[in-house]
mmCIF file of C-alpha atoms (C1' of nucleotides) in Angstrom:
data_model
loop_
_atom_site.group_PDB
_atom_site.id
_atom_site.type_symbol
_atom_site.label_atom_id
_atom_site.label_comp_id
_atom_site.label_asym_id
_atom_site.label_seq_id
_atom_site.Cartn_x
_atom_site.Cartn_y
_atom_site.Cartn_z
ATOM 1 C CA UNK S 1 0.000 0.000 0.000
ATOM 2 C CA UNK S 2 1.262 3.193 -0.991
ATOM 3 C CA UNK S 3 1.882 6.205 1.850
ATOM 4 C CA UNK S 4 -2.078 6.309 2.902
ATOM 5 C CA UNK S 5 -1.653 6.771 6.338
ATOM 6 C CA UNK S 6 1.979 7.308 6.327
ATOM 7 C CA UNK S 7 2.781 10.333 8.166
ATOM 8 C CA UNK S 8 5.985 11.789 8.982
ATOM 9 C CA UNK S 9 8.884 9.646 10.102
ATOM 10 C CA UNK S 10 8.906 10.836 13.108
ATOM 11 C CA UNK S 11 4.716 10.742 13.527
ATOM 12 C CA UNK S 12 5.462 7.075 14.190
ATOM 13 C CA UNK S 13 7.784 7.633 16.838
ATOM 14 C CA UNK S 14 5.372 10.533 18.144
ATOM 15 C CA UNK S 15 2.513 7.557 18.602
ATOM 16 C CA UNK S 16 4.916 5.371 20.351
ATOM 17 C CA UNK S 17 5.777 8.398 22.549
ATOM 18 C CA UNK S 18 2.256 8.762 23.031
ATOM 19 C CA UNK S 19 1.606 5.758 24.143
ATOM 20 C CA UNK S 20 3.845 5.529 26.355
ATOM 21 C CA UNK S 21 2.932 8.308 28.351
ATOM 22 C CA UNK S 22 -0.398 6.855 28.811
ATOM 23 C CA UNK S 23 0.680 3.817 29.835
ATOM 24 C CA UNK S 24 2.823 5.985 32.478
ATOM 25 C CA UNK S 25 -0.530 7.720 33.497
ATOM 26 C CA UNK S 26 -2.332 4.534 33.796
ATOM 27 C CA UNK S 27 0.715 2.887 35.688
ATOM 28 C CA UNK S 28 0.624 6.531 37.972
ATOM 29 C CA UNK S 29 -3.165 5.840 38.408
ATOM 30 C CA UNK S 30 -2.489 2.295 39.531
ATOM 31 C CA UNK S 31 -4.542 1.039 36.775
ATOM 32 C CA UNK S 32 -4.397 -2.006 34.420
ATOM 33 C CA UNK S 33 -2.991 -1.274 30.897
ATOM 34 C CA UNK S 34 -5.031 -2.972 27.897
ATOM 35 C CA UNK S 35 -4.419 -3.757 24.567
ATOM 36 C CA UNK S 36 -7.567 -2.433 23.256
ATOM 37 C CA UNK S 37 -7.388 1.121 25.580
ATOM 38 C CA UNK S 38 -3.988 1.283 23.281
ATOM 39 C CA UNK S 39 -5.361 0.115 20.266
ATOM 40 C CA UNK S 40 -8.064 3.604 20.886
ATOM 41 C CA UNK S 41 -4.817 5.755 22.075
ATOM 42 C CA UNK S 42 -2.954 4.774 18.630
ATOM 43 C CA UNK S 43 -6.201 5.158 16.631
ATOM 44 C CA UNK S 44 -6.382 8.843 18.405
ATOM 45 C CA UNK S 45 -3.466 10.141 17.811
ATOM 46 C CA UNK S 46 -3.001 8.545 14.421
ATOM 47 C CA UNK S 47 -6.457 9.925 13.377
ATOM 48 C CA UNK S 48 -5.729 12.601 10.822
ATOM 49 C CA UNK S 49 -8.718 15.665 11.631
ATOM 50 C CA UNK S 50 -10.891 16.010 13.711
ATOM 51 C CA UNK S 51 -12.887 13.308 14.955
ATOM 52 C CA UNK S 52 -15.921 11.930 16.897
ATOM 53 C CA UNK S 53 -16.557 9.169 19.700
ATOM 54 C CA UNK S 54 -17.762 7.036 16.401
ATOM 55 C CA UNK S 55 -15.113 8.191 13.950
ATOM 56 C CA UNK S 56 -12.735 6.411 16.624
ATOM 57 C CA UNK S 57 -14.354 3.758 17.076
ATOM 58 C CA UNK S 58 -14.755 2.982 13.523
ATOM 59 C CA UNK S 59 -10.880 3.654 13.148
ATOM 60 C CA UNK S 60 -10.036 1.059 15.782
ATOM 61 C CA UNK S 61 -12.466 -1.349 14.261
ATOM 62 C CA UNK S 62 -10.214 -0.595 11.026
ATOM 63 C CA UNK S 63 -7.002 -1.297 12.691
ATOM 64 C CA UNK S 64 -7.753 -4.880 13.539
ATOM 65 C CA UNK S 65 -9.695 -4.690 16.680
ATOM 66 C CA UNK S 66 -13.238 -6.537 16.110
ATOM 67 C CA UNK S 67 -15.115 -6.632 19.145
ATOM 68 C CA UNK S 68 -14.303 -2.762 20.623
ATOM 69 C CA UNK S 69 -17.181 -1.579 21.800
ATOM 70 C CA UNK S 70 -18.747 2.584 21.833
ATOM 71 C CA UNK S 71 -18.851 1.891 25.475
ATOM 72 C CA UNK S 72 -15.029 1.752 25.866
ATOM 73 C CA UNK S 73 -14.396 3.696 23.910
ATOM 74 C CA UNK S 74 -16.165 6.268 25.798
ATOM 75 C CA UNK S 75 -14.286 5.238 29.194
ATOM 76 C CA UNK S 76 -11.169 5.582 27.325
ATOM 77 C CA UNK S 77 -11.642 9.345 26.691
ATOM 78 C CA UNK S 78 -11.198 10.961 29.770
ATOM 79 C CA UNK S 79 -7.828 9.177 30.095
ATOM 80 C CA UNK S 80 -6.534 10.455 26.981
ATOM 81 C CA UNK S 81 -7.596 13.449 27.699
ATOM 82 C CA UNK S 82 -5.624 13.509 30.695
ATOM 83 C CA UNK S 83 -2.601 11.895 29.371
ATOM 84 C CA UNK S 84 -2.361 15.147 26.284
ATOM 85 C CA UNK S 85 -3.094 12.298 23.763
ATOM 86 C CA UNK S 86 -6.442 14.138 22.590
ATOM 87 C CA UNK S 87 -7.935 17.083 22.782
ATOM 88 C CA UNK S 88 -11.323 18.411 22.588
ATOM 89 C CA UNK S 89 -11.825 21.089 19.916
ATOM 90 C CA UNK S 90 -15.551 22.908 19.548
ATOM 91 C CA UNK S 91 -16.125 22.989 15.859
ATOM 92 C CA UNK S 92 -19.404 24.179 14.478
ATOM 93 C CA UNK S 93 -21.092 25.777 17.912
ATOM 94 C CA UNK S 94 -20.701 22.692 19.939
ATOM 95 C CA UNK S 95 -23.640 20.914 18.965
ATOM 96 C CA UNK S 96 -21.116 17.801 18.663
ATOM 97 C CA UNK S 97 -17.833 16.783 20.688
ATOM 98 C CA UNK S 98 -15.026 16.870 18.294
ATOM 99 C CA UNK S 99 -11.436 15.686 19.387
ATOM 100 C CA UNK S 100 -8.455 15.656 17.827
ATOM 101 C CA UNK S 101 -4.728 14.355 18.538
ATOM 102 C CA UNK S 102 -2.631 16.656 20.798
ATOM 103 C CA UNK S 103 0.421 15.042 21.770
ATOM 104 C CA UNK S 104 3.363 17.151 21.107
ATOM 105 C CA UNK S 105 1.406 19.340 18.785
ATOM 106 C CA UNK S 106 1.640 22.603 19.359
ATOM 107 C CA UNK S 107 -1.567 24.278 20.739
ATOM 108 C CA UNK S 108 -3.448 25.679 17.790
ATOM 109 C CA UNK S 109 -6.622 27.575 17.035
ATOM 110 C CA UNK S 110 -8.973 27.014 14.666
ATOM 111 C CA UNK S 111 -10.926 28.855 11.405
ATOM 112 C CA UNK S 112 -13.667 27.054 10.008
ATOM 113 C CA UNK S 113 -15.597 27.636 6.635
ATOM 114 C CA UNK S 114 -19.648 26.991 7.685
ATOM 115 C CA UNK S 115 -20.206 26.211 3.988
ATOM 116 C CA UNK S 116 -17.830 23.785 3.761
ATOM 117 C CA UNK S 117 -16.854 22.865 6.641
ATOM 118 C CA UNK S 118 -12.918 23.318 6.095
ATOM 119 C CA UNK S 119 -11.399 23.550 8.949
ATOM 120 C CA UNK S 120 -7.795 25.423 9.130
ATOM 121 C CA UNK S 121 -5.272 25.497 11.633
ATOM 122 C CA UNK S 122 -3.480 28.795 12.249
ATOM 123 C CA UNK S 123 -1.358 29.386 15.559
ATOM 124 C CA UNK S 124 -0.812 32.669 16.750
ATOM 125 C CA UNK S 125 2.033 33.964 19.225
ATOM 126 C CA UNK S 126 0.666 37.849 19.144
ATOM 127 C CA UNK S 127 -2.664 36.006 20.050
ATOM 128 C CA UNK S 128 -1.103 33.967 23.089
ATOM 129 C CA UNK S 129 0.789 36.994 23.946
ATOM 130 C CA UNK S 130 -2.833 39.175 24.412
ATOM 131 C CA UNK S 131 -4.352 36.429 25.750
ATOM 132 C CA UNK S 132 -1.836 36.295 29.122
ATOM 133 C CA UNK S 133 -2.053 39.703 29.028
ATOM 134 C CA UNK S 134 -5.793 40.222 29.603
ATOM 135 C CA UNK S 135 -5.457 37.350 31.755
ATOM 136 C CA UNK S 136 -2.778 38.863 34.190
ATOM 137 C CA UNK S 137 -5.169 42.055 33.873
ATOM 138 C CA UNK S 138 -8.442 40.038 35.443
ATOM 139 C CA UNK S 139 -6.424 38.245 37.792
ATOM 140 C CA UNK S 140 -6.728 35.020 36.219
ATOM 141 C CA UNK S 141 -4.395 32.196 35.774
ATOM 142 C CA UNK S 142 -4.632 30.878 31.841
ATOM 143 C CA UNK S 143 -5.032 27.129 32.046
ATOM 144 C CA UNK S 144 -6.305 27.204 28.219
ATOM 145 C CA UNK S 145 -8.405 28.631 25.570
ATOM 146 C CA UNK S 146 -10.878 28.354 22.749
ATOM 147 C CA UNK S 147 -10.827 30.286 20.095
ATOM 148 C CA UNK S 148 -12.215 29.479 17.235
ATOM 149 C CA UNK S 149 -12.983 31.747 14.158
ATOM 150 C CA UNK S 150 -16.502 30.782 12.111
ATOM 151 C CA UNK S 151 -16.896 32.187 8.694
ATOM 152 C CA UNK S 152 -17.115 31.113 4.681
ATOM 153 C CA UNK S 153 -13.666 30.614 2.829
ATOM 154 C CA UNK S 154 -12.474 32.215 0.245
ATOM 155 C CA UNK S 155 -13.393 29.248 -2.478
ATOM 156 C CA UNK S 156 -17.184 29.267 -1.063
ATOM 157 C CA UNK S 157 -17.713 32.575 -1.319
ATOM 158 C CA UNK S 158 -16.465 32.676 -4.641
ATOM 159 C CA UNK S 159 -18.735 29.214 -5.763
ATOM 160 C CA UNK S 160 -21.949 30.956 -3.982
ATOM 161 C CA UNK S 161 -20.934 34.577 -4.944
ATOM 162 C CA UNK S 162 -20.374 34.901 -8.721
ATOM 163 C CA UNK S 163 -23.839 36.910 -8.781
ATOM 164 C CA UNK S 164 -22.674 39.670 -6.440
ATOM 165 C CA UNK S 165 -23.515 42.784 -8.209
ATOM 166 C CA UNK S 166 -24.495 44.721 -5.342
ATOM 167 C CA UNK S 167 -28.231 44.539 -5.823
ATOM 168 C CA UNK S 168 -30.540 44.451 -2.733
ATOM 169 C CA UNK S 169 -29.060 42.481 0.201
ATOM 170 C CA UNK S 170 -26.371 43.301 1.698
ATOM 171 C CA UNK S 171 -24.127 42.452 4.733
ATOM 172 C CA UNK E 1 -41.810 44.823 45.500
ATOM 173 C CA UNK E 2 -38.558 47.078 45.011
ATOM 174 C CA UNK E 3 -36.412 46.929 41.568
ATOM 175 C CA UNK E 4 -35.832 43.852 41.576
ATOM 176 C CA UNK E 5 -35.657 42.654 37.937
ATOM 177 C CA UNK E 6 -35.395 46.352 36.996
ATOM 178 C CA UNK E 7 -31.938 47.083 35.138
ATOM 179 C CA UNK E 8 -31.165 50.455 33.967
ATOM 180 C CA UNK E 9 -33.916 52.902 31.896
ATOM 181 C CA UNK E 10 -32.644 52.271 29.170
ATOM 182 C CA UNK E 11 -32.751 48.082 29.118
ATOM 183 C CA UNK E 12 -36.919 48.260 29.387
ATOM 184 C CA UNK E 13 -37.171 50.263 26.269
ATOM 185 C CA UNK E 14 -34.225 47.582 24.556
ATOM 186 C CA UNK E 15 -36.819 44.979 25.664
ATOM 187 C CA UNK E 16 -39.689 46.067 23.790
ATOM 188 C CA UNK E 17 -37.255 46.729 20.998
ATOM 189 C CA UNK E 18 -36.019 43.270 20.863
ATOM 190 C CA UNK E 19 -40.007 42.343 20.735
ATOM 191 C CA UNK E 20 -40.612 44.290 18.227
ATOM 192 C CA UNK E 21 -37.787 42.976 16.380
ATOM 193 C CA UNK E 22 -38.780 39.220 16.875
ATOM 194 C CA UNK E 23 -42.548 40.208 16.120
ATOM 195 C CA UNK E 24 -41.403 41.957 12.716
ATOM 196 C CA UNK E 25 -39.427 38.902 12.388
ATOM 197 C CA UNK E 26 -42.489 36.228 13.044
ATOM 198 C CA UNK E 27 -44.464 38.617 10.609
ATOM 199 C CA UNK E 28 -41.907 38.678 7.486
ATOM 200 C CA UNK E 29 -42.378 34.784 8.028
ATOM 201 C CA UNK E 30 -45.917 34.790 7.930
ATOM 202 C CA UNK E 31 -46.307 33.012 11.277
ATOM 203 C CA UNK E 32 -48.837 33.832 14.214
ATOM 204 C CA UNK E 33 -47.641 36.231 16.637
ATOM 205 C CA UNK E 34 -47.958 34.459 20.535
ATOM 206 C CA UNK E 35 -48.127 35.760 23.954
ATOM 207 C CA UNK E 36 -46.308 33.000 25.396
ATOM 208 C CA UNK E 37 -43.408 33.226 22.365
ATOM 209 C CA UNK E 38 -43.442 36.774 23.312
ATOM 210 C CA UNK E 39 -43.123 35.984 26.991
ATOM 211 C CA UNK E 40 -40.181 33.610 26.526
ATOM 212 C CA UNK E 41 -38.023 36.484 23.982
ATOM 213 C CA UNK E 42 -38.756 38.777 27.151
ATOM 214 C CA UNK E 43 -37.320 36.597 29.895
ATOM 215 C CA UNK E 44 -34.233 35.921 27.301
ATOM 216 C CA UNK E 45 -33.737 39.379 27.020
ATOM 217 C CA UNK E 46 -33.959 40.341 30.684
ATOM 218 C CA UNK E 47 -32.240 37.399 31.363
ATOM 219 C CA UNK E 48 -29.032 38.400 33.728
ATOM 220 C CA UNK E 49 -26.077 35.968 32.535
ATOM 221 C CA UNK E 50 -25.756 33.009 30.956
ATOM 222 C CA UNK E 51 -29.250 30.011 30.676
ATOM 223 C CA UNK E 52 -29.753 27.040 29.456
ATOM 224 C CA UNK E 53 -32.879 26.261 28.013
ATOM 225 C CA UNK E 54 -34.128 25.024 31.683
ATOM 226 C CA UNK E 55 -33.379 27.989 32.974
ATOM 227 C CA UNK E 56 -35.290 29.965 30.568
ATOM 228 C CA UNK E 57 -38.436 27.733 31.461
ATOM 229 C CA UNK E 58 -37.898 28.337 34.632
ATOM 230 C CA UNK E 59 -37.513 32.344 34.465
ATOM 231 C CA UNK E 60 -40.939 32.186 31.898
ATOM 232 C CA UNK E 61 -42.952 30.818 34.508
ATOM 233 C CA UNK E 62 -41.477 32.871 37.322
ATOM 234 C CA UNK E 63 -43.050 35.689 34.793
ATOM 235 C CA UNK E 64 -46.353 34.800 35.753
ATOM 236 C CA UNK E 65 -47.106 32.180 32.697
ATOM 237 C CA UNK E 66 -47.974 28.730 34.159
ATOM 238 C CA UNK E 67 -48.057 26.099 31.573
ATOM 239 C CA UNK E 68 -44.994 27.244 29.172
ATOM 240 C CA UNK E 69 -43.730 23.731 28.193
ATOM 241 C CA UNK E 70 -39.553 23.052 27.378
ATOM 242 C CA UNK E 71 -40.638 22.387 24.154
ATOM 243 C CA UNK E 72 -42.344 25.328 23.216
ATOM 244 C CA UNK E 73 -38.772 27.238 24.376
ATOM 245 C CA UNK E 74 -37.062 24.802 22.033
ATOM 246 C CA UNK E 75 -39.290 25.549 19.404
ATOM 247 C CA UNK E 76 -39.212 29.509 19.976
ATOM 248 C CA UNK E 77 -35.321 29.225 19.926
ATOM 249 C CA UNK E 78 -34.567 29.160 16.990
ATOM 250 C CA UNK E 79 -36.342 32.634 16.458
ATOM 251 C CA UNK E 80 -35.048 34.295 18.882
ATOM 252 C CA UNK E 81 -31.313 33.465 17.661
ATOM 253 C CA UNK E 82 -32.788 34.632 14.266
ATOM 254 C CA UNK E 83 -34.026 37.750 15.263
ATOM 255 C CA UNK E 84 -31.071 37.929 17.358
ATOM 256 C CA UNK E 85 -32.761 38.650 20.549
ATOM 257 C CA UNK E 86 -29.900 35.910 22.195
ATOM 258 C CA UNK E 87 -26.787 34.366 21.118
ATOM 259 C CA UNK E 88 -25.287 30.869 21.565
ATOM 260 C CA UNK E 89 -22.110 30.848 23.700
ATOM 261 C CA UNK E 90 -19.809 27.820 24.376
ATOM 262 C CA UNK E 91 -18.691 28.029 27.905
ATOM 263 C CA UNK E 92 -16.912 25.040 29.335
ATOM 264 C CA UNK E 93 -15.894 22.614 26.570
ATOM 265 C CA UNK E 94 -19.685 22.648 24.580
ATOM 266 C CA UNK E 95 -20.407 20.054 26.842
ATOM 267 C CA UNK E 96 -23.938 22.087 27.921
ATOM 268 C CA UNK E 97 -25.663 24.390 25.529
ATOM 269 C CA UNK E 98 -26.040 28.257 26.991
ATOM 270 C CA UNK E 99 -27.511 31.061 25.344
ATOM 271 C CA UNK E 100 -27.231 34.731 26.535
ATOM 272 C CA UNK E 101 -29.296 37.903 25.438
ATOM 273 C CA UNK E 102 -27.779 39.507 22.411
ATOM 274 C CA UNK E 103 -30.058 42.666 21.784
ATOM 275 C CA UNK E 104 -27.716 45.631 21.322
ATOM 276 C CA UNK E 105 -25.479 44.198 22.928
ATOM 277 C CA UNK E 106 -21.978 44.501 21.791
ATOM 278 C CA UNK E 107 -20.199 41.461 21.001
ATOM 279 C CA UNK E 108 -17.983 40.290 23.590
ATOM 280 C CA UNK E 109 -16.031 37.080 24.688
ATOM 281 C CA UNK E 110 -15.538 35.083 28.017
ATOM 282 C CA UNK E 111 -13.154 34.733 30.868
ATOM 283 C CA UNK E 112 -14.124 31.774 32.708
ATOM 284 C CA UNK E 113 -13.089 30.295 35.605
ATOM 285 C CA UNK E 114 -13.092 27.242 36.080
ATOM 286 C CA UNK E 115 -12.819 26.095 39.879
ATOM 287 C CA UNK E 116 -16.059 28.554 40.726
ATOM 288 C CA UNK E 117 -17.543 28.800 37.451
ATOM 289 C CA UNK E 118 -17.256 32.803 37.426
ATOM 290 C CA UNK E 119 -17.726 34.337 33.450
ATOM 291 C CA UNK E 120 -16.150 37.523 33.114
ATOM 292 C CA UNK E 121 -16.997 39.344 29.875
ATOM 293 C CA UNK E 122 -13.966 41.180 28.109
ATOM 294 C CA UNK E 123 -14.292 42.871 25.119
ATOM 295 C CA UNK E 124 -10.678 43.387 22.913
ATOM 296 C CA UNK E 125 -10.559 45.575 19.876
ATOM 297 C CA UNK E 126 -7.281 44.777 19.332
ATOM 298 C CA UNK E 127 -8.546 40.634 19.067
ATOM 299 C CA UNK E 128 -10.902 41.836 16.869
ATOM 300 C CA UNK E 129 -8.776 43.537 14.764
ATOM 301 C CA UNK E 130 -6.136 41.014 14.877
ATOM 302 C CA UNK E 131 -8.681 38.370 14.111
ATOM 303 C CA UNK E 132 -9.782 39.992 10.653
ATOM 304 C CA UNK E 133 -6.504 40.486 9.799
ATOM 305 C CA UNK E 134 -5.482 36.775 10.137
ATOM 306 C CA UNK E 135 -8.748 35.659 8.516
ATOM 307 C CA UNK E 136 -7.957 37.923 5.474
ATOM 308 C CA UNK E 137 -4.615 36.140 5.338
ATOM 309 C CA UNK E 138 -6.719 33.076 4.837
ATOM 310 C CA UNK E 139 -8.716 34.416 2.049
ATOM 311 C CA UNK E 140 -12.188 33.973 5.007
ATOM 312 C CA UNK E 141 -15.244 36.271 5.320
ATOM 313 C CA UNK E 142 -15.699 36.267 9.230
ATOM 314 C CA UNK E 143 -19.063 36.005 10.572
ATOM 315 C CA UNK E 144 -18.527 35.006 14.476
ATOM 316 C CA UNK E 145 -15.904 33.808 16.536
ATOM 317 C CA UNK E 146 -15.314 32.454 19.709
ATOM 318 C CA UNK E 147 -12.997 32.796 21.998
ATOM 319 C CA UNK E 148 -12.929 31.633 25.660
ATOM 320 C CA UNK E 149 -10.038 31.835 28.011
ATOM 321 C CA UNK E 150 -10.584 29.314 30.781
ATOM 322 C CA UNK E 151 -8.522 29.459 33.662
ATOM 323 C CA UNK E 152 -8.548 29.756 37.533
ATOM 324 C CA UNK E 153 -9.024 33.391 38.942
ATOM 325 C CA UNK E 154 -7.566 35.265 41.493
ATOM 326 C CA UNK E 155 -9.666 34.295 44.163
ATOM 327 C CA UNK E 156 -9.976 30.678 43.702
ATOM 328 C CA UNK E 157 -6.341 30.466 43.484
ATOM 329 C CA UNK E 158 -6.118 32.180 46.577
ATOM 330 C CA UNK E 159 -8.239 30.400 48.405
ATOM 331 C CA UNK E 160 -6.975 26.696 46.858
ATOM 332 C CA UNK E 161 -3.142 27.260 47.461
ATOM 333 C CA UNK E 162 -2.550 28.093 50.748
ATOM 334 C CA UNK E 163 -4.301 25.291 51.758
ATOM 335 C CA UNK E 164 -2.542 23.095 49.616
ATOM 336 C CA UNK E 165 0.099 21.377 52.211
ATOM 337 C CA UNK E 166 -2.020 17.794 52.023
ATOM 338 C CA UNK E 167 -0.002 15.120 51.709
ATOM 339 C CA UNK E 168 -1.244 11.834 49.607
ATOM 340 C CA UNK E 169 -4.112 13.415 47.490
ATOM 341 C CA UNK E 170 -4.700 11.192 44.567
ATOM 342 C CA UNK E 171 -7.272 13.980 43.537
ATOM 343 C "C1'" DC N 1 -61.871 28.685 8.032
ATOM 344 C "C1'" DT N 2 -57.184 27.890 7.509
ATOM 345 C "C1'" DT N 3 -52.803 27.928 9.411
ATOM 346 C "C1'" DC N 4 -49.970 28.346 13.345
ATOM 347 C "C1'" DC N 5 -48.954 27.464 18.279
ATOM 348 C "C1'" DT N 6 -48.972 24.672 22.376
ATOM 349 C "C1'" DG N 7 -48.918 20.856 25.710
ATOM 350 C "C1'" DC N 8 -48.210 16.273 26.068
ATOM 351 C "C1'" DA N 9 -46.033 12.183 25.255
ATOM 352 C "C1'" DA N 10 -43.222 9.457 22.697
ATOM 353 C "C1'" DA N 11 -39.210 8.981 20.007
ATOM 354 C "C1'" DG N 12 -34.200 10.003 19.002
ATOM 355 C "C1'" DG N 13 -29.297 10.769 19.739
ATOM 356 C "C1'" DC N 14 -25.503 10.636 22.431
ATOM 357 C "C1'" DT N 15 -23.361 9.381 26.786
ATOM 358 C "C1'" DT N 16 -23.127 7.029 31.136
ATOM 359 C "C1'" DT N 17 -23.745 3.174 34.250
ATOM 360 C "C1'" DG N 18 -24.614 -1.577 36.396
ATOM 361 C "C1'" DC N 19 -23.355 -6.114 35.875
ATOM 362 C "C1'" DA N 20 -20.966 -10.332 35.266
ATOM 363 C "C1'" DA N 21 -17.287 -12.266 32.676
ATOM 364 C "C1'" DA N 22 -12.570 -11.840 31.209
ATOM 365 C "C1'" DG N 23 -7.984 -9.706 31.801
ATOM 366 C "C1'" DC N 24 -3.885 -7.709 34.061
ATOM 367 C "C1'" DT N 25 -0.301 -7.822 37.858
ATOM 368 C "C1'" DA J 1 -6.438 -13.375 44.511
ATOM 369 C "C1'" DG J 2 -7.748 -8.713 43.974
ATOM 370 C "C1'" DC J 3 -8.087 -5.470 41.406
ATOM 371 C "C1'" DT J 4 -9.342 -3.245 36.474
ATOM 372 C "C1'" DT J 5 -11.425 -3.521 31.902
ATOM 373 C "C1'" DT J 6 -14.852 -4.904 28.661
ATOM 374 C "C1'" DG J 7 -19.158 -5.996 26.239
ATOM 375 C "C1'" DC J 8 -23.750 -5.665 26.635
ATOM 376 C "C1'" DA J 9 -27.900 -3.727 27.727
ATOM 377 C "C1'" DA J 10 -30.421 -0.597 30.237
ATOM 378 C "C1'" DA J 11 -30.906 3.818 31.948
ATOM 379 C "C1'" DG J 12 -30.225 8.892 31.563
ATOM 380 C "C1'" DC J 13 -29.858 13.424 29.722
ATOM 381 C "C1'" DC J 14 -31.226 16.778 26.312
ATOM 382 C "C1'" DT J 15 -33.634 17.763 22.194
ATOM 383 C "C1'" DT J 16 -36.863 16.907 18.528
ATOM 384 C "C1'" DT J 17 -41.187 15.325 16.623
ATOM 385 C "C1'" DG J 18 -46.164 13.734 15.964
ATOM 386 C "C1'" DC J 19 -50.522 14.615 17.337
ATOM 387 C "C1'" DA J 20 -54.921 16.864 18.663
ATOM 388 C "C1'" DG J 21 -56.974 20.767 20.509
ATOM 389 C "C1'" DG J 22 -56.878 25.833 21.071
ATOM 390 C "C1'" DA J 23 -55.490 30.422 19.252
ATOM 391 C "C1'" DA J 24 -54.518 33.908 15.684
ATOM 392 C "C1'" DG J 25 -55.435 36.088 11.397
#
DNA sequence: CTTCCTGCAAAGGCTTTGCAAAGCT
DNA sequence: AGCTTTGCAAAGCCTTTGCAGGAAG
């Protein structure tokens, strides 16, 4: 099979990495470790996008394991979460529970087209910068953010626009 | 019974405005105009903070109507986010839904804090400018954002880390 | 009179939980 | 052995939908 879900060279060693560190969590925790709990972890972090609870569970289903169930997949979550393998995102006015792999990513923000449903990364330092600022200025101490810009992309607007002759509506 | 739900002169008259508005609304779409839809748009607008759709029940029949039913506020919802008499925010990881009166209000953006569940409002124009910028750079029309910092705030912080000489807390 | 609105109840999605069996250490 | 983990099914939220009667135009 040619480079489908071939990465990076070092993506591999990232999901190794990854794993580990859960394992470490669930070894801190004093819990049991389990092949299918790593069989989610790999499908997490492997999982290129954004994802839900079913896209997962379809991917581990892919990977080889039959019998994983929505259920554990579920009780998986908050682990990864905890471990930095996944993150939640809030695409799309949180109607749904997106997640996508965090582990050493850099934190990122997203812009998303609401015709399409593109979904762009951008990462901002001047952003981070204002955001610690206003922070220090209400006291608070920044554990994390959202931010997440909504709007239509350039090739939408151009697909649904070509008729824009300033008639009647506007805004 | 002293001002108790009264805000400032000005809010009453933005109250009938935002009925008006939601009644010009219901009559562009050639639906029936209804005391109890109206009733629900007026405790949104009045509302004080952030609600969930419970809440808003709750504050409708505090207004003196009996029956309202949750799914009559589900089914006025989508109105009043139409006629823009309340917005959808995303506090705390989308995991709940809350809504918050919009009606001349200026946009705005959350602080939240996350050990007491405090939501400061901040409003940046230099985010705002720095947000168009960047989704220019991306070729994007922007029609919303959000952007919540979450974090711990002065007084929680305060209050959790002096105390924090247990010994074995597996937390 | 026709169409919309409402309460009620039932149905739908998604997520969580209780249980007993199977698995890890 | 003594714990955790899992599949399964049932239960739980929150939200939507179908229906019949009441209200608005």
């Amino acid at each position: 099979m040619p480079e489908r879900t071939r990465k990076a060279p070092a993506q591999d060693d990232a999901t190794e990495r990854a794993l580990s560190r859960l394992r470490e969590l669930v070894r801190e925790k004093g819990l049991n470790s389990s092949a299918i709990r790593d069989a989610i972890a790999r499908a997490a972090v492997t999982f290129q996008g954004h994802f839900e609870v079913g896209d997962l569970l379809e991917e581990v289903r892919k990977s080889g394991v039959k019998g994983a169930h929505l259920a554990t997949v579920y009780r998986a979550l908050p682990l990864l979460l905890e471990a930095g393998v996944i993150q939640q995102t809030m695409l799309s006015s949180g109607e749904r529970h997106f997640y996508e792999s965090a582990f050493e990513r850099e934190h990122h923000d997203h812009l998303v087209c609401q015709k399409c449903g593109t979904v762009i990364e951008f990462r901002s330092e001047a952003f981070e910068a204002m955001e610690r600022e206003l922070a220090a200025r209400y006291d608070f101490e920044l554990t994390s953010h959202v931010h997440e810009l909504l709007g239509v992309c350039g090739k939408c607007r151009r697909k649904a626009a070509p008729a824009k002759r300033r008639a009647s509506a506007s805004s």
